[in-house]
XYZ file of C-alpha atoms in Angstrom:
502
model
C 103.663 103.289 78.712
C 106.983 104.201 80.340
C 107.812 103.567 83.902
C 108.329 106.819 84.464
C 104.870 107.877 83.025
C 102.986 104.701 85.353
C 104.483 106.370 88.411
C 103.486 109.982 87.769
C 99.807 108.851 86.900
C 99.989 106.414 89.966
C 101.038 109.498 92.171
C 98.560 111.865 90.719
C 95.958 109.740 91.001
C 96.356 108.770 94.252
C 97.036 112.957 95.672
C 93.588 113.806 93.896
C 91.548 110.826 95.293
C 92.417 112.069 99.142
C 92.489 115.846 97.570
C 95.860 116.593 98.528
C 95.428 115.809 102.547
C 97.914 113.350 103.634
C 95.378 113.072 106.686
C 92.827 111.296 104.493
C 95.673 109.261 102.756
C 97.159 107.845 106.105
C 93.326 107.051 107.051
C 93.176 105.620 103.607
C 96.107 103.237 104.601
C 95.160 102.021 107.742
C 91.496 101.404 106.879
C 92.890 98.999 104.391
C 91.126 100.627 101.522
C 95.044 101.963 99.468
C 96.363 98.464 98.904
C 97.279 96.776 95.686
C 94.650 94.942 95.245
C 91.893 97.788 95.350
C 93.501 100.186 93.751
C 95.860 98.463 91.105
C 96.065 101.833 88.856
C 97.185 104.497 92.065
C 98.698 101.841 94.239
C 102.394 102.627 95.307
C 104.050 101.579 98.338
C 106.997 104.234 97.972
C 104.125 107.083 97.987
C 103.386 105.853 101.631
C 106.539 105.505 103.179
C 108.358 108.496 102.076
C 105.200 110.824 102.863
C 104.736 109.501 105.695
C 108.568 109.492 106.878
C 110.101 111.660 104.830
C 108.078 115.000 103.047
C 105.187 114.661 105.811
C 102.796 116.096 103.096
C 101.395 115.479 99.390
C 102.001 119.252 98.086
C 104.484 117.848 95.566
C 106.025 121.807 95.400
C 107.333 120.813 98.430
C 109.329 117.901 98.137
C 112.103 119.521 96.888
C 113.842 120.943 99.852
C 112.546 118.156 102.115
C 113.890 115.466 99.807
C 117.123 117.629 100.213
C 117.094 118.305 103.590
C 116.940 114.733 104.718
C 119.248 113.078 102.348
C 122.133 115.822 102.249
C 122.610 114.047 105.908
C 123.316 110.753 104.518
C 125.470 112.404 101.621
C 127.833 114.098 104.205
C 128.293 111.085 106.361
C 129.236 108.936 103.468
C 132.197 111.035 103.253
C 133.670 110.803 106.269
C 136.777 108.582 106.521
C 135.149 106.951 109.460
C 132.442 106.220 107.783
C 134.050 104.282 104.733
C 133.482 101.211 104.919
C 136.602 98.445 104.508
C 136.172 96.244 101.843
C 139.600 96.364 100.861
C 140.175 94.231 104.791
C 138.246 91.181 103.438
C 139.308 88.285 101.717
C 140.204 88.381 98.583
C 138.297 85.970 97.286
C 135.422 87.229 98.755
C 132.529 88.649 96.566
C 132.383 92.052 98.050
C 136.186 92.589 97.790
C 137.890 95.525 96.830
C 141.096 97.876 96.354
C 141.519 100.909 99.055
C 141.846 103.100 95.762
C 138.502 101.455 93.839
C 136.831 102.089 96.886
C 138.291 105.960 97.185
C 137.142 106.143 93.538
C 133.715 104.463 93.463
C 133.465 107.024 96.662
C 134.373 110.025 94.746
C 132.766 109.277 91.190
C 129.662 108.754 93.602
C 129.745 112.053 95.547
C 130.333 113.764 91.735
C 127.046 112.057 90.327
C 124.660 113.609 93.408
C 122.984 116.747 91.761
C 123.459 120.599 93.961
C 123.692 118.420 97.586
C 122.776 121.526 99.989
C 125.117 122.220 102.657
C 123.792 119.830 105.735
C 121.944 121.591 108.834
C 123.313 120.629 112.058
C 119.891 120.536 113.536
C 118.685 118.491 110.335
C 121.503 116.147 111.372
C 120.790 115.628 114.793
C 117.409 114.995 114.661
C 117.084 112.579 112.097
C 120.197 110.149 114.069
C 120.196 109.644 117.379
C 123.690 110.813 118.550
C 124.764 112.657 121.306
C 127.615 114.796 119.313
C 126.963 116.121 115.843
C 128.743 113.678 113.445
C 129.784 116.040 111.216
C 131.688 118.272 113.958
C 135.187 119.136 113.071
C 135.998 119.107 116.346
C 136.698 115.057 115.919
C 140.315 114.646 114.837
C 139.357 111.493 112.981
C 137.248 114.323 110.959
C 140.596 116.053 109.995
C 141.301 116.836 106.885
C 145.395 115.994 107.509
C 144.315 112.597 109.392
C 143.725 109.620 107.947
C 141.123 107.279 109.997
C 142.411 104.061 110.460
C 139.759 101.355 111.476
C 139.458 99.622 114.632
C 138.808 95.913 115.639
C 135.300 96.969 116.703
C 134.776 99.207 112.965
C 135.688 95.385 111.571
C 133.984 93.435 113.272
C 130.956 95.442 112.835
C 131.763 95.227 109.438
C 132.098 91.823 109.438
C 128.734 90.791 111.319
C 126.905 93.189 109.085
C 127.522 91.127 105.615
C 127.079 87.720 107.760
C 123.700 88.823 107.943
C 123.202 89.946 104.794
C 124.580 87.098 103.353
C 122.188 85.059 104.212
C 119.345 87.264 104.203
C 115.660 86.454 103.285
C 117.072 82.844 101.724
C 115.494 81.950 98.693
C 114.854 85.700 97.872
C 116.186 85.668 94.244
C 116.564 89.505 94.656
C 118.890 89.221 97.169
C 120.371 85.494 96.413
C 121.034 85.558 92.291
C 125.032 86.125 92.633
C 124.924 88.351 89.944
C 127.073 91.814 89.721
C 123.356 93.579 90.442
C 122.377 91.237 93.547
C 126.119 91.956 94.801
C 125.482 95.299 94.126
C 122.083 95.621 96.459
C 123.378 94.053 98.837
C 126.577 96.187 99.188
C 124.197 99.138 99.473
C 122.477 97.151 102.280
C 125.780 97.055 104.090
C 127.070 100.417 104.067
C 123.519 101.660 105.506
C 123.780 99.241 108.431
C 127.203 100.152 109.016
C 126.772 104.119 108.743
C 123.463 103.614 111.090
C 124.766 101.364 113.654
C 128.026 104.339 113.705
C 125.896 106.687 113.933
C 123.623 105.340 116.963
C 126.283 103.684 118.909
C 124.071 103.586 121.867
C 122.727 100.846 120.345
C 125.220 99.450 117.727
C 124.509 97.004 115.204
C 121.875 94.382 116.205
C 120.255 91.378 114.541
C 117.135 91.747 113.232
C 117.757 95.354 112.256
C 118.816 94.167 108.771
C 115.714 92.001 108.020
C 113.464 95.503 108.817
C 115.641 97.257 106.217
C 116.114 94.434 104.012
C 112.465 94.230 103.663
C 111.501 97.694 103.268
C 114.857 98.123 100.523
C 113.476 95.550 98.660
C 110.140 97.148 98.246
C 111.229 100.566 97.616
C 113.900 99.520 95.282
C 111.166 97.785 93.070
C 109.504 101.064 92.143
C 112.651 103.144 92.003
C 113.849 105.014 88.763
C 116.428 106.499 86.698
C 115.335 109.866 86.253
C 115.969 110.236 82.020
C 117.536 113.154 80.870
C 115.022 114.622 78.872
C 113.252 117.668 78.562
C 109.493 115.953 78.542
C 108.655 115.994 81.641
C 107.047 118.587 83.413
C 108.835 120.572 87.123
C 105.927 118.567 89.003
C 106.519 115.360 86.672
C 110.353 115.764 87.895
C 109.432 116.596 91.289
C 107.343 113.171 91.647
C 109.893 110.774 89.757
C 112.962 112.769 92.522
C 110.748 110.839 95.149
C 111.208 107.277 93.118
C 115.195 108.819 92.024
C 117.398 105.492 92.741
C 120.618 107.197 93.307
C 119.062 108.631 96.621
C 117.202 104.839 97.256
C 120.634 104.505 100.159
C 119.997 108.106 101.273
C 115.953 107.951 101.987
C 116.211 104.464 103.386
C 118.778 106.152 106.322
C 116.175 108.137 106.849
C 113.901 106.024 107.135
C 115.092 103.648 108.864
C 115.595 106.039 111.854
C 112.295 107.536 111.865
C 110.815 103.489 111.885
C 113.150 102.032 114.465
C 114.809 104.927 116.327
C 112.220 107.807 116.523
C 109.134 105.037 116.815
C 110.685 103.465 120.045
C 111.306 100.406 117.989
C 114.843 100.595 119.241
C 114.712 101.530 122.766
C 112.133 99.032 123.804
C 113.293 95.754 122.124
C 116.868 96.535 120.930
C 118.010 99.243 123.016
C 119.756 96.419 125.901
C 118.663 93.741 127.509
C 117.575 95.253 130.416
C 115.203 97.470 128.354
C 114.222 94.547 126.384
C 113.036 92.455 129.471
C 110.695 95.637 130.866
C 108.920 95.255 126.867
C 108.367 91.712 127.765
C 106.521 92.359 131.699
C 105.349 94.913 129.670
C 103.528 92.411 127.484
C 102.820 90.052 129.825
C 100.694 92.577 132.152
C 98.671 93.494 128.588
C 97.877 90.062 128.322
C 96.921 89.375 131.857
C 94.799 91.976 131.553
C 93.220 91.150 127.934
C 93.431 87.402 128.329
C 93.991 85.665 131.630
C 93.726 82.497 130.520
C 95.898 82.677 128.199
C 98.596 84.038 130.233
C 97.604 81.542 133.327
C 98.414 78.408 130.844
C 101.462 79.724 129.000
C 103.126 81.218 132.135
C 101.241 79.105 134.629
C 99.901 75.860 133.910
C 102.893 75.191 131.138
C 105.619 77.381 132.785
C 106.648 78.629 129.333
C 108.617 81.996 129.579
C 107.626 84.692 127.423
C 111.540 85.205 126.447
C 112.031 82.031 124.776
C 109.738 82.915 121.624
C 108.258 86.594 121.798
C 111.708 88.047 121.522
C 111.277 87.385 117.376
C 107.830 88.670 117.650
C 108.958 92.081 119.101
C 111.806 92.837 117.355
C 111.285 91.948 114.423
C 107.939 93.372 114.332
C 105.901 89.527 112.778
C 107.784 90.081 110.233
C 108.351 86.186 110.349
C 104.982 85.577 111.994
C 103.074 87.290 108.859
C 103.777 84.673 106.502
C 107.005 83.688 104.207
C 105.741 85.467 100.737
C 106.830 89.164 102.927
C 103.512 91.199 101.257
C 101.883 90.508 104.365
C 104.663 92.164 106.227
C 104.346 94.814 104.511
C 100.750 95.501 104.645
C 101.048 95.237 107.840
C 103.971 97.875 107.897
C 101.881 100.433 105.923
C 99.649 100.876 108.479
C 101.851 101.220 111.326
C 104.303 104.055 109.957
C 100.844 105.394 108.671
C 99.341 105.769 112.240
C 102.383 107.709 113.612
C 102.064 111.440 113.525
C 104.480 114.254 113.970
C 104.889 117.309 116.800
C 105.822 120.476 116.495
C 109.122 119.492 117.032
C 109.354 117.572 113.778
C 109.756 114.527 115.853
C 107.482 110.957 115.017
C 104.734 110.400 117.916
C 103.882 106.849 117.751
C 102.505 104.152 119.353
C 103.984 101.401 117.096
C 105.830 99.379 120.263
C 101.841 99.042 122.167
C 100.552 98.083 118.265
C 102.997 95.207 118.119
C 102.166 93.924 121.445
C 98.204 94.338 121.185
C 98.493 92.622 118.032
C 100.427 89.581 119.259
C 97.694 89.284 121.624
C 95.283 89.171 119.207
C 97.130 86.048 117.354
C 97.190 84.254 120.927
C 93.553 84.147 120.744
C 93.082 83.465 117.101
C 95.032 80.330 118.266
C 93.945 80.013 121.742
C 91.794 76.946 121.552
C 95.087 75.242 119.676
C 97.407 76.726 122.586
C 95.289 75.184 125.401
C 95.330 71.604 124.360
C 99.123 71.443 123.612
C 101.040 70.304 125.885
C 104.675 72.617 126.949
C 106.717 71.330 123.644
C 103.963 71.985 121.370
C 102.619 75.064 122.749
C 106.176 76.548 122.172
C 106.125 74.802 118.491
C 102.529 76.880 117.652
C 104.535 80.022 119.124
C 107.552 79.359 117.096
C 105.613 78.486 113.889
C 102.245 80.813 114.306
C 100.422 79.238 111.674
C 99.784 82.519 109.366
C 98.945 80.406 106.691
C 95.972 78.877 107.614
C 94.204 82.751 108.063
C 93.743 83.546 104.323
C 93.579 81.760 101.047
C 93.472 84.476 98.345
C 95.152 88.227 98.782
C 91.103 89.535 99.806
C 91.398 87.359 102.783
C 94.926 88.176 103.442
C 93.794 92.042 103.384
C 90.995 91.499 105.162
C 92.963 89.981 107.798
C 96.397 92.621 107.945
C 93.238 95.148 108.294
C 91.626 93.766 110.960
C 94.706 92.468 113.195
C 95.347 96.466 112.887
C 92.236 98.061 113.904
C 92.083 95.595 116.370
C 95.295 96.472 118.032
C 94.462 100.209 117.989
C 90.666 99.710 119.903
C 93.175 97.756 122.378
C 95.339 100.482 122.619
C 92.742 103.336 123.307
C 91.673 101.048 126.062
C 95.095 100.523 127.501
C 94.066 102.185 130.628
C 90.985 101.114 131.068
C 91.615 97.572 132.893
C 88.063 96.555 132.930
C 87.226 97.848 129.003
C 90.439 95.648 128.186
C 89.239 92.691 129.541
C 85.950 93.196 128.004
C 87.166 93.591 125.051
C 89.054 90.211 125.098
C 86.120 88.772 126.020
C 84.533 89.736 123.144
C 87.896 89.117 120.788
C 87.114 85.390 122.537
C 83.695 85.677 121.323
C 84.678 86.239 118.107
C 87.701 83.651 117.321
C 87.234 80.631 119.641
C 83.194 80.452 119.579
C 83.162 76.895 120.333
C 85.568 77.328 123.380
C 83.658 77.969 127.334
C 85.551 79.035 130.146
C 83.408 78.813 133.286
C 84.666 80.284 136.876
C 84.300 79.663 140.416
C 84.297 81.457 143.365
C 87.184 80.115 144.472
C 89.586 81.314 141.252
C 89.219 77.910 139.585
C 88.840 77.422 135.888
C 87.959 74.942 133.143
C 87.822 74.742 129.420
C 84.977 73.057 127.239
C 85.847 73.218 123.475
C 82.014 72.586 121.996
C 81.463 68.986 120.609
C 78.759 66.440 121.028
C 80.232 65.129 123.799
C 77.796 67.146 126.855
C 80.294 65.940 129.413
C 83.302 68.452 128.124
C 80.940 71.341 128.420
C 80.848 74.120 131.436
C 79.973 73.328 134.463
C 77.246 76.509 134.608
C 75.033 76.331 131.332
C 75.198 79.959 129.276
C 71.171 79.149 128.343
C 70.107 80.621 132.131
C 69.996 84.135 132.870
C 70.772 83.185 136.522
C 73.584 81.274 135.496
C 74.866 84.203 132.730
C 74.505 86.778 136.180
C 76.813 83.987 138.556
C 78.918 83.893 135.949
C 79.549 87.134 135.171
C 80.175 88.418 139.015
C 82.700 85.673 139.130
C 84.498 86.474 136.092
C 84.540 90.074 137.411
C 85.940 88.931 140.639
C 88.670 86.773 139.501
C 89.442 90.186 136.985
C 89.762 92.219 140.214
C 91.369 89.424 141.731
C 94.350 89.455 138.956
C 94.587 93.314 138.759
C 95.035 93.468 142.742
C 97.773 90.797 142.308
C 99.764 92.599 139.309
C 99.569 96.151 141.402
C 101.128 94.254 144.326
C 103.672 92.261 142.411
C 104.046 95.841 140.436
C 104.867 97.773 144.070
C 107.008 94.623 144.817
C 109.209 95.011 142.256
C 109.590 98.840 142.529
C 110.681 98.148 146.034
C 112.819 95.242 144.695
C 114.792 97.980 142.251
C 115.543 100.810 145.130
């Protein structure tokens, strides 16, 4: 069977099991039941990301002026002087080199090949980037037909930083790292999104990090893409489905993409936006924990006086992506269900709570390691944090599933209890329950604590035995007290600060 053919039965397949709602097929996604591995015939990654991000529906009669809408704004920019990107400035030794007139040719050859682009919509434009001025405004008289742009410093070394990165992207990848004219190829396509994005959201710029997210996600989607054949044997739905997978708009979609994951998510303005931003995500965090996990919190930031700056900057921004394991699947299980929980207003605009997901689910792999964390001392506490040990949570892709699932749905019961101090810590409790059975935490009146991991050794147990119902009540007021305690502490340190900052 034809490539073609697989993804039209895949896509079909997949629209008539959920009936056509892409309701039941983001539910389907985030209840961990449309993977690979349970349903190997419908299963396709592309389906998820571009109707979640890009058509926002499975009525395939409509993809055709969405698909259009959203990548005419990528075609447009493209053209731009501004936007060209200088590979005739490199080396010339250097892999991605090129002539000013190849480039002006590959340009134009390119912008022939696009099929009927629409003129763009101004409104189209501006909500898909994040710019304060419309990019394609002739008002700009770098936009001028009679002006050539000529690059600055900052255009080249933005330029330059960009393939840096991707240079040495994902090593060992042989789809990015096999030096021949297709890998080069990729990887220039890699580039010129970067460098049109980062233009285009200069409020931000170019960060790192930002081109592991898209490398990842390129890499997937580029694995299912097609050549659309020139034939007559395919049906206006057939063609309509294969435009989705349509490889000559792979650079287009992922633009569009990557805004709605990093920029309209509040990816970007909470862990990339600047560093003042980016240390409010991290208090952030650390009052979540405090209020999940105490312990925790008391021996990292306490007890060990590690800072949370010096290892969950990785975490945040580059959403596990490192933490999830080396073989990237996991990643991107993980990544299906978070651009399949965000939703859409009226407005057209993504709703999400992807930034609180990330942090309730680094929580969650504190405590699958907590018992680990507690006996370290300060170097290898920050070694476990550095190196979470993914690998150790699943042996065969069921388990690996099974655990991307429940690190999810775990993160979102956190999340409707955000507010609810007292539910939260609850809830750890019972996420302690759960992972570190063999680990007792007993308190005192007076705020103390101590840790018993379970062994034969009766000495290293809790002072207050959990077998008496007397003890169980003691216990529980005191927990409850130290809980209130903590919460009157952060709202005072909170009120601090605010007075701190006027």
């Amino acid at each position: 069977m034809l490539k073609e053919n697989d993804i039209i039965s895949k896509v079909l397949l997949t629209i008539d099991k959920v009936k056509g709602s892409l309701t039941t097929f983001k539910t389907s996604v985030t209840e961990g039941d449309y993977t690979s591995l349970n349903c190997p015939n419908s299963f396709t990654r592309t389906l998820i990301w571009k109707a979640c991000l890009i058509t926002d529906s499975l009525k395939i009669q409509t993809w055709d002026s969405r698909l259009s809408d959203s990548r005419v704004v990528y075609h447009q920019l493209v053209k731009r002087d501004d936007m060209k990107l200088p590979w005739w400035d490199l080396d010339k030794d250097h892999m991605f080199y090129e002539t000013e007139e190849i480039t002006r040719k590959t340009s134009i050859k390119r912008t022939r090949s696009l099929r009927n682009p629409k003129p763009v919509k101004k409104s189209a434009l501006i909500r898909v980037t994040n710019i304060e001025d419309d990019p394609l405004s002739s008002r700009s008289p770098s936009h001028s037909p009679n002006t050539k742009y000529i690059h600055t410093d900052d255009d080249l070394e933005l330029f330059q930083a960009i393939i840096l990165d991707i240079d040495r992207l994902f090593p060992g990848e042989e789809f990015f790292h096999s030096n021949n004219p297709k890998s080069i190829m990729l990887k220039r396509q890699m580039v010129e999104i970067l460098y049109v994005w980062s233009k285009c959201n200069p409020q931000v710029g170019y960060k790192q990090g930002i081109h592991e997210i898209l490398g990842l996600i390129f890499m997937a989607l580029y694995k299912e893409s097609v050549e659309i054949p020139l034939t007559n044997t395919f049906s206006s739905d057939d063609l309509r489905i294969l435009s989705l997978y349509d490889i000559n708009y792979l650079s287009h979609d992922l633009f569009t993409i990557l805004n709605k994951f990093l920029v309209q998510s509040g990816v970007i303005s909470q862990f990339y936006e600047n560093e003042s931003v980016l240390w409010k995500s991290i208090e952030a965090f650390n009052v979540k924990l405090m209020k999940v996990d105490q312990f925790i919190n008391y021996n990292l930031g306490t007890k060990l006086k590690i800072e949370s700056q010096l290892w969950i900057i990785r975490y945040l921004r580059l959403m596990l992506l490192r933490e999830l394991g080396n073989d990237l699947e996991t990643t991107s299980l993980f990544w299906d269900k978070l651009i399949a929980s965000q939703l859409t207003n009226h407005s057209g605009n993504c709703i999400t709570a992807i930034p609180d997901l990330i942090c309730f689910s680094i929580i969650q792999m504190l405590i699958q390691i907590k018992t680990d964390l507690i006996s370290c001392d300060f170097s290898e506490s920050l070694s476990l944090l550095l190196h979470y040990p993914i690998a150790s949570k699943f042996s065969s892709p069921t388990h690996r599933n099974a655990f991307v699932t429940t690190l999810y749905k775990e993160a979102v019961k956190l999340y409707e209890l955000r507010d609810k101090d007292l539910k939260l810590y609850e809830y750890g409790i019972k996420l302690n329950n759960k992972y570190n059975p063999n680990l007792k935490i007993s308190m005192s009146y007076t705020g103390s604590a101590r840790s018993s991991a379970d062994s034969n050794n009766s000495s290293r147990r809790p002072s207050l035995s959990r077998g008496s119902s007397e003890a169980n009540s003691i216990d529980s007021r005191a927990e409850k007290m130290k809980f209130e305690k903590l919460r009157l502490e952060m709202r005072l340190k909170k009120k601090a600060q605010q007075i701190i900052n006027q």
